[in-house]
Every structure is written in C-alpha cells, then in structure tokens.
C-alpha cells in the first residue's frame, strides 16, 4: 500500500514536471544553459571551498596539508615566496566566489527573461484557446473557472516555473558539492550518505501534503472567482431584494476557503526549512562525533563541514522548492486542462469559402439537444430560407426558437439531420468566412466600455466614419446619438449602462448592420422595449429585410407581420408554417397567440 502511494506521488511529480517542461523549452537551449551555468557556478563554489584546505594547512603549519598544494596547482605556488602563498590562495578563493556569483546572476537573469516571456505566451495561448473554444463548451463551464485559470492560475504557474528553476540549480549544486565531499574523504562520505538519505525521506513525507493543498487552492480560487463574478454582475438585484448581508455571508464562506488553503501553504512553507535545519543540526553533531572517532585532521574536518554547511541551504531550498512545486503544480495542471479542453472543443474550421447566400439555407430533419438535458430541444426541424427573405420563429418559451438560431450561428452542433448553405454542409464552410458574413442582435445586449463610435465599429473594425453614420441611420440610432453632448464620441460606460434599453438595442443593431452581413439573426430584439423604441426597431428591420437573409425570433407578433415565412414552434417541433395572413386565417395556434396578445397589448386585434 505504501509503495503504491509512493508510486502515485512520483507519477504526480513527473506529471507536473512534464506540464511545466515545455515552457522551459520554448527558447532554444534554455534548459542546457540553466544546467551548464548551474554546474559551472557550483563548481566554482566547490573550488573556493576546496582551496580552504591548503589555506588552513598553511595557517596551521601542517606539512601534510601543505603538501596538498601540489595536488591543486601547488607546483605553481612553489615558485613564489612562501609569504605570497596565503595571499594568492585568498585571491583565488575571492576570484572563484566572484566568478561563481557572476555566473549565478547571468543564470538568474536569463531565466527571468525566459520566465517573463513564458508567462506572457501562456496567458496569450490560454486566452486564444478560450476564444476559439466551442460556445457549447463555454456555456457548460462555470464562469469562475475560466476567469480563475486566466487571471489567477497563470500567475501561479509562473511561480511554479520559478520553483522548477530552483530545483534544477539546487540539484546542480548538490551534485557538485557531493562530489567534493567524496574527493575530500570518500570514507567519511559513506557515513554521511545514510543520514542525508534519512533527512530526504523525512522531508519528502512532510512536503507531500503540499499536493493536496495545491489542489484545494485551485478549487477555492475557482469558487471565489465564480462567487465574486456573480455578485458583481447582480449588484442591482442584490440591492433591490436587500440581500447585502446574505451575499456578505456567502462571500465570507468562499473567502474563508481561500484563507484556509493559502494559510496552510504558508505554514508548510515556514515549517519545511525549520524541520530541515533541525535535522541537519542533529546530523552535523553525529558527523562531528564520527570525525573525532576517525581522528580526522582539523583542517580536513573543517573543510568537510564547511562543504556540508554550504550544501545545507541548497538541500533546504530543494525541499522548499519541491513543496512549492507540488502546491503550485496543481495550477499548471488546471491551466493545461482548460487549454486542452478548449482546443478539443474547437469547432471544425471548414474548407469552403462563403460570401453570400445564393440559393438557400436549408434545415433538413434537424434535431439537437443540450449536453445537460436528456430530451432534445428540437426534433425533425425542416425549413428553407431563400436569399434576402425573412423567416420568423414564434412560439412559447422552450419551444426551440433560440436553439435554431444557435445552430445557424454555429453556437450549437446538430445531433441529427443537416444544415446546408447552397447545398454545402454548414460545418464544411470556413468558420472565419461564416462569422464575417453573419450578424446577430439579441435581447440581452452586450456593449463594451468605450464610445458609441467604438461600439459600432466593433462590427467592422476597418469601418469608415461614413459607414458608421450610415449604420446608425439604418438602425434609427442617429436620432438619439446626435442629441448627446459628445455625439458619437460619448462614453457609454460598462455594458452601455449609461444608455436606455431602447438605445442599447438600436446601437447593437447598428453594430450588426455596419458589416453589411449576408445573414442577420435577431433574437427577441423588441421584447421589453417601450412602444416608441419598438416602432423604431421595426422600421429599421423593415428597411433592411429585402437586402439580407433574416432569421427573426419574436415574442411580439406584430413585429413578424411582414415576414416571408413564419414558423410556429411547439415542443421543439414545427406546428404551423406560412405567412402572417395564412396562419391567422388557419385559425390554429398562431391565431390563438395573436388573440391572446391582443388582450395584453393595445393595437390591432383583428388580424392582418
């Protein structure tokens, strides 16, 4: 059982290293440079320590140790007066230390540049992966998970790379200093090795806890980000219902989770060096006793202990870095998992170009369901959209209207049937071409923080001012824009909150029209608007319906009066189809819906 646990631990460690290793390998020879510079700096440190042996021999006037000069370039020193031996050795020690520190600095600055570049590249790659992920994947995720991976975990991965760098350089130092110990006295090194192994095993068991802390920290971060994101998005609702104290309690619970895991990580980080230092102090005492029993000379024992003393912070740093790597490694695994999931969900790019609908858009026996649902949202949907015509979808909530729009926008994937554009399957059309020639206006409008001009230009980044003005005119948005103090340069605030609902709707329509799309999808565009705003939106739609192919989802049936074809949906199927006049005269579901709305709204209640 214990061997199984140790094997899993090793596999987890290797998985973290394999995840981080590509980031170190993004620059050519990065790992080789780090290892070589680490070995060289450690070797120079070893030289400076080893030179203490003849130096102490000279100071102690011990002939046996003075003779060791001949084993370390002492022949050269013999050509110098004896009074110069100590100063020369001191200069050599200082030179070795200066060279060692210079190489360490070069190594550290090289890694700092690589780390900064890797952090930027990692955030860009993750951001690009999220943007290219299939919308259905994004919909299934907690918003907090994606935001946490991008905003928090990427920074923790950068810290994990730093820990991996320290592990590499510390290992180089430990190897070099260990070889020096063997060179000084292999017999003594044999007695030292078991104690080092025991200390390593003890520290390994202690740092294992970092793995669970790291995994818990990722989950706590995700939960906290999700909670904060939802709260900030719903501040108005919170105030309306007077739920500030309730939200404070929920926020406190999420924050306490973070406090627990990060406090545990800090306490472990503080505990590791203290325990290690205590174990090393005990080991040093044992080694001194062994040296005394072996009647080792004082200079040799002093240099041996000096090397051990210099090795101690390296081993301590290695243990601390490993604990940090285990804790932060969970962030690396989470970032990699999110990136891979996004890339795997990426829709097929398609191979056929698309510019406009020349023949027809056809839905042939199409069925689709959402991943979290057992029953299909739509079943057996078949209809045709001719170029520059308007097809309207009406029906109760949950009938499948938005699902059909989502399929056309390629936000969803059909489970059965086929959607073709001029006879070509929709999935075979280049995604970039398709999205450049289709626009959408939904009930839930999202506007960016910036000016009115910037938001309209978002539909076509290269749009000229004249094209922006024309799009605003077509959407009847110029009426209110020209009344604003700064006109098109007016800042609208985050999500356009400084505008009314009708103004946001018309601005969104202008954004959709500025790109002169071949296909326009309108989802409940006039729902919840005042009568004046509804009339303006309706006028805009009437003026463009013969210049592009329009799929319209409507709640207010007055807005579909001029549609070329109306599909009445019920239970995910098409219950009726026809023009407004045909359906009203058929005295079926559509007729009943019109009469029901006539009781709710003032206006024409007598049909077409």
PDB file of N, CA and C in Angstrom, residues 122-139 141 146-147 149-150 229 335 338-348 409-411 431-432 435 446 448 458 461:
ATOM      1  N   UNK A 122       1.976  32.096 -22.212  1.00  0.00           N
ATOM      2  CA  UNK A 122       0.995  31.201 -21.607  1.00  0.00           C
ATOM      3  C   UNK A 122      -0.370  31.889 -21.513  1.00  0.00           C
ATOM      4  N   UNK A 123      -0.395  33.145 -21.057  1.00  0.00           N
ATOM      5  CA  UNK A 123      -1.668  33.865 -20.957  1.00  0.00           C
ATOM      6  C   UNK A 123      -2.282  34.068 -22.337  1.00  0.00           C
ATOM      7  N   UNK A 124      -1.454  34.383 -23.325  1.00  0.00           N
ATOM      8  CA  UNK A 124      -1.963  34.584 -24.685  1.00  0.00           C
ATOM      9  C   UNK A 124      -2.533  33.285 -25.254  1.00  0.00           C
ATOM     10  N   UNK A 125      -1.821  32.174 -25.042  1.00  0.00           N
ATOM     11  CA  UNK A 125      -2.286  30.889 -25.565  1.00  0.00           C
ATOM     12  C   UNK A 125      -3.596  30.468 -24.904  1.00  0.00           C
ATOM     13  N   UNK A 126      -3.694  30.657 -23.596  1.00  0.00           N
ATOM     14  CA  UNK A 126      -4.923  30.289 -22.892  1.00  0.00           C
ATOM     15  C   UNK A 126      -6.075  31.183 -23.327  1.00  0.00           C
ATOM     16  N   UNK A 127      -5.805  32.476 -23.460  1.00  0.00           N
ATOM     17  CA  UNK A 127      -6.843  33.420 -23.898  1.00  0.00           C
ATOM     18  C   UNK A 127      -7.325  33.056 -25.299  1.00  0.00           C
ATOM     19  N   UNK A 128      -6.380  32.738 -26.200  1.00  0.00           N
ATOM     20  CA  UNK A 128      -6.745  32.353 -27.568  1.00  0.00           C
ATOM     21  C   UNK A 128      -7.536  31.053 -27.578  1.00  0.00           C
ATOM     22  N   UNK A 129      -7.149  30.109 -26.691  1.00  0.00           N
ATOM     23  CA  UNK A 129      -7.863  28.831 -26.623  1.00  0.00           C
ATOM     24  C   UNK A 129      -9.301  29.039 -26.159  1.00  0.00           C
ATOM     25  N   UNK A 130      -9.494  29.922 -25.171  1.00  0.00           N
ATOM     26  CA  UNK A 130     -10.847  30.198 -24.677  1.00  0.00           C
ATOM     27  C   UNK A 130     -11.688  30.862 -25.770  1.00  0.00           C
ATOM     28  N   UNK A 131     -11.071  31.802 -26.496  1.00  0.00           N
ATOM     29  CA  UNK A 131     -11.804  32.484 -27.569  1.00  0.00           C
ATOM     30  C   UNK A 131     -12.200  31.530 -28.692  1.00  0.00           C
ATOM     31  N   UNK A 132     -11.355  30.529 -28.956  1.00  0.00           N
ATOM     32  CA  UNK A 132     -11.628  29.611 -30.063  1.00  0.00           C
ATOM     33  C   UNK A 132     -12.441  28.396 -29.642  1.00  0.00           C
ATOM     34  N   UNK A 133     -12.719  28.255 -28.343  1.00  0.00           N
ATOM     35  CA  UNK A 133     -13.484  27.096 -27.867  1.00  0.00           C
ATOM     36  C   UNK A 133     -14.914  27.151 -28.386  1.00  0.00           C
ATOM     37  N   UNK A 134     -15.516  25.984 -28.496  1.00  0.00           N
ATOM     38  CA  UNK A 134     -16.910  25.936 -28.955  1.00  0.00           C
ATOM     39  C   UNK A 134     -17.811  26.585 -27.910  1.00  0.00           C
ATOM     40  N   UNK A 135     -18.755  27.416 -28.334  1.00  0.00           N
ATOM     41  CA  UNK A 135     -19.645  28.088 -27.370  1.00  0.00           C
ATOM     42  C   UNK A 135     -20.351  27.129 -26.421  1.00  0.00           C
ATOM     43  N   UNK A 136     -20.684  25.922 -26.893  1.00  0.00           N
ATOM     44  CA  UNK A 136     -21.369  24.971 -26.020  1.00  0.00           C
ATOM     45  C   UNK A 136     -20.470  24.551 -24.863  1.00  0.00           C
ATOM     46  N   UNK A 137     -19.154  24.484 -25.107  1.00  0.00           N
ATOM     47  CA  UNK A 137     -18.216  24.173 -24.021  1.00  0.00           C
ATOM     48  C   UNK A 137     -18.185  25.325 -23.015  1.00  0.00           C
ATOM     49  N   UNK A 138     -18.111  26.550 -23.523  1.00  0.00           N
ATOM     50  CA  UNK A 138     -18.086  27.728 -22.645  1.00  0.00           C
ATOM     51  C   UNK A 138     -19.349  27.779 -21.797  1.00  0.00           C
ATOM     52  N   UNK A 139     -20.486  27.466 -22.389  1.00  0.00           N
ATOM     53  CA  UNK A 139     -21.756  27.508 -21.658  1.00  0.00           C
ATOM     54  C   UNK A 139     -21.793  26.492 -20.523  1.00  0.00           C
ATOM     55  N   UNK A 141     -19.269  25.572 -18.685  1.00  0.00           N
ATOM     56  CA  UNK A 141     -18.298  25.858 -17.647  1.00  0.00           C
ATOM     57  C   UNK A 141     -18.807  26.929 -16.680  1.00  0.00           C
ATOM     58  N   UNK A 146     -13.009  29.598 -15.814  1.00  0.00           N
ATOM     59  CA  UNK A 146     -12.225  30.159 -16.908  1.00  0.00           C
ATOM     60  C   UNK A 146     -11.522  31.444 -16.467  1.00  0.00           C
ATOM     61  N   UNK A 147     -12.249  32.289 -15.746  1.00  0.00           N
ATOM     62  CA  UNK A 147     -11.656  33.538 -15.272  1.00  0.00           C
ATOM     63  C   UNK A 147     -10.518  33.254 -14.295  1.00  0.00           C
ATOM     64  N   UNK A 149      -8.634  30.527 -14.129  1.00  0.00           N
ATOM     65  CA  UNK A 149      -7.490  29.959 -14.848  1.00  0.00           C
ATOM     66  C   UNK A 149      -6.678  31.054 -15.522  1.00  0.00           C
ATOM     67  N   UNK A 150      -7.356  32.034 -16.109  1.00  0.00           N
ATOM     68  CA  UNK A 150      -6.673  33.086 -16.859  1.00  0.00           C
ATOM     69  C   UNK A 150      -6.081  34.158 -15.950  1.00  0.00           C
ATOM     70  N   UNK A 229     -17.671  37.053  -9.266  1.00  0.00           N
ATOM     71  CA  UNK A 229     -18.162  37.418 -10.601  1.00  0.00           C
ATOM     72  C   UNK A 229     -19.685  37.534 -10.596  1.00  0.00           C
ATOM     73  N   UNK A 335      -4.424  24.911 -15.655  1.00  0.00           N
ATOM     74  CA  UNK A 335      -4.281  25.739 -16.854  1.00  0.00           C
ATOM     75  C   UNK A 335      -4.162  24.860 -18.097  1.00  0.00           C
ATOM     76  N   UNK A 338      -7.629  23.248 -18.878  1.00  0.00           N
ATOM     77  CA  UNK A 338      -8.557  24.200 -19.505  1.00  0.00           C
ATOM     78  C   UNK A 338      -8.163  24.434 -20.960  1.00  0.00           C
ATOM     79  N   UNK A 339      -6.865  24.610 -21.200  1.00  0.00           N
ATOM     80  CA  UNK A 339      -6.403  24.865 -22.573  1.00  0.00           C
ATOM     81  C   UNK A 339      -6.700  23.675 -23.483  1.00  0.00           C
ATOM     82  N   UNK A 340      -6.420  22.471 -22.998  1.00  0.00           N
ATOM     83  CA  UNK A 340      -6.673  21.277 -23.809  1.00  0.00           C
ATOM     84  C   UNK A 340      -8.170  21.073 -24.056  1.00  0.00           C
ATOM     85  N   UNK A 341      -8.980  21.294 -23.022  1.00  0.00           N
ATOM     86  CA  UNK A 341     -10.430  21.147 -23.190  1.00  0.00           C
ATOM     87  C   UNK A 341     -10.957  22.142 -24.223  1.00  0.00           C
ATOM     88  N   UNK A 342     -10.454  23.376 -24.158  1.00  0.00           N
ATOM     89  CA  UNK A 342     -10.881  24.393 -25.131  1.00  0.00           C
ATOM     90  C   UNK A 342     -10.460  23.992 -26.539  1.00  0.00           C
ATOM     91  N   UNK A 343      -9.233  23.506 -26.679  1.00  0.00           N
ATOM     92  CA  UNK A 343      -8.735  23.132 -28.003  1.00  0.00           C
ATOM     93  C   UNK A 343      -9.488  21.925 -28.556  1.00  0.00           C
ATOM     94  N   UNK A 344      -9.815  20.964 -27.682  1.00  0.00           N
ATOM     95  CA  UNK A 344     -10.557  19.785 -28.135  1.00  0.00           C
ATOM     96  C   UNK A 344     -11.986  20.143 -28.545  1.00  0.00           C
ATOM     97  N   UNK A 345     -12.551  21.173 -27.909  1.00  0.00           N
ATOM     98  CA  UNK A 345     -13.931  21.562 -28.231  1.00  0.00           C
ATOM     99  C   UNK A 345     -14.008  22.460 -29.453  1.00  0.00           C
ATOM    100  N   UNK A 346     -12.848  22.888 -29.948  1.00  0.00           N
ATOM    101  CA  UNK A 346     -12.823  23.848 -31.054  1.00  0.00           C
ATOM    102  C   UNK A 346     -13.584  23.298 -32.257  1.00  0.00           C
ATOM    103  N   UNK A 347     -14.512  24.075 -32.815  1.00  0.00           N
ATOM    104  CA  UNK A 347     -15.281  23.581 -33.971  1.00  0.00           C
ATOM    105  C   UNK A 347     -14.395  23.393 -35.192  1.00  0.00           C
ATOM    106  N   UNK A 348     -14.859  22.543 -36.102  1.00  0.00           N
ATOM    107  CA  UNK A 348     -14.093  22.296 -37.321  1.00  0.00           C
ATOM    108  C   UNK A 348     -14.003  23.579 -38.146  1.00  0.00           C
ATOM    109  N   UNK A 409     -25.956  30.135 -35.977  1.00  0.00           N
ATOM    110  CA  UNK A 409     -24.781  30.906 -35.570  1.00  0.00           C
ATOM    111  C   UNK A 409     -23.570  30.019 -35.270  1.00  0.00           C
ATOM    112  N   UNK A 410     -23.758  28.703 -35.370  1.00  0.00           N
ATOM    113  CA  UNK A 410     -22.728  27.704 -35.073  1.00  0.00           C
ATOM    114  C   UNK A 410     -22.309  27.735 -33.611  1.00  0.00           C
ATOM    115  N   UNK A 411     -23.248  28.115 -32.747  1.00  0.00           N
ATOM    116  CA  UNK A 411     -23.018  28.035 -31.308  1.00  0.00           C
ATOM    117  C   UNK A 411     -23.369  26.658 -30.768  1.00  0.00           C
ATOM    118  N   UNK A 431     -15.183  28.649 -40.912  1.00  0.00           N
ATOM    119  CA  UNK A 431     -15.780  29.346 -39.766  1.00  0.00           C
ATOM    120  C   UNK A 431     -15.515  30.845 -39.831  1.00  0.00           C
ATOM    121  N   UNK A 432     -14.289  31.229 -40.222  1.00  0.00           N
ATOM    122  CA  UNK A 432     -13.954  32.655 -40.282  1.00  0.00           C
ATOM    123  C   UNK A 432     -14.814  33.366 -41.324  1.00  0.00           C
ATOM    124  N   UNK A 435     -18.561  33.627 -39.964  1.00  0.00           N
ATOM    125  CA  UNK A 435     -18.767  34.627 -38.908  1.00  0.00           C
ATOM    126  C   UNK A 435     -18.523  36.052 -39.407  1.00  0.00           C
ATOM    127  N   UNK A 446     -24.905  43.045 -25.217  1.00  0.00           N
ATOM    128  CA  UNK A 446     -23.615  43.290 -24.568  1.00  0.00           C
ATOM    129  C   UNK A 446     -22.890  44.374 -25.342  1.00  0.00           C
ATOM    130  N   UNK A 448     -19.533  47.221 -25.133  1.00  0.00           N
ATOM    131  CA  UNK A 448     -18.227  47.370 -24.499  1.00  0.00           C
ATOM    132  C   UNK A 448     -18.064  48.767 -23.916  1.00  0.00           C
ATOM    133  N   UNK A 458     -17.000  48.040 -33.772  1.00  0.00           N
ATOM    134  CA  UNK A 458     -16.657  46.673 -33.377  1.00  0.00           C
ATOM    135  C   UNK A 458     -17.222  45.662 -34.372  1.00  0.00           C
ATOM    136  N   UNK A 461     -14.098  46.422 -37.970  1.00  0.00           N
ATOM    137  CA  UNK A 461     -13.005  47.211 -37.396  1.00  0.00           C
ATOM    138  C   UNK A 461     -12.461  48.250 -38.364  1.00  0.00           C
TER     139      UNK A 461
END
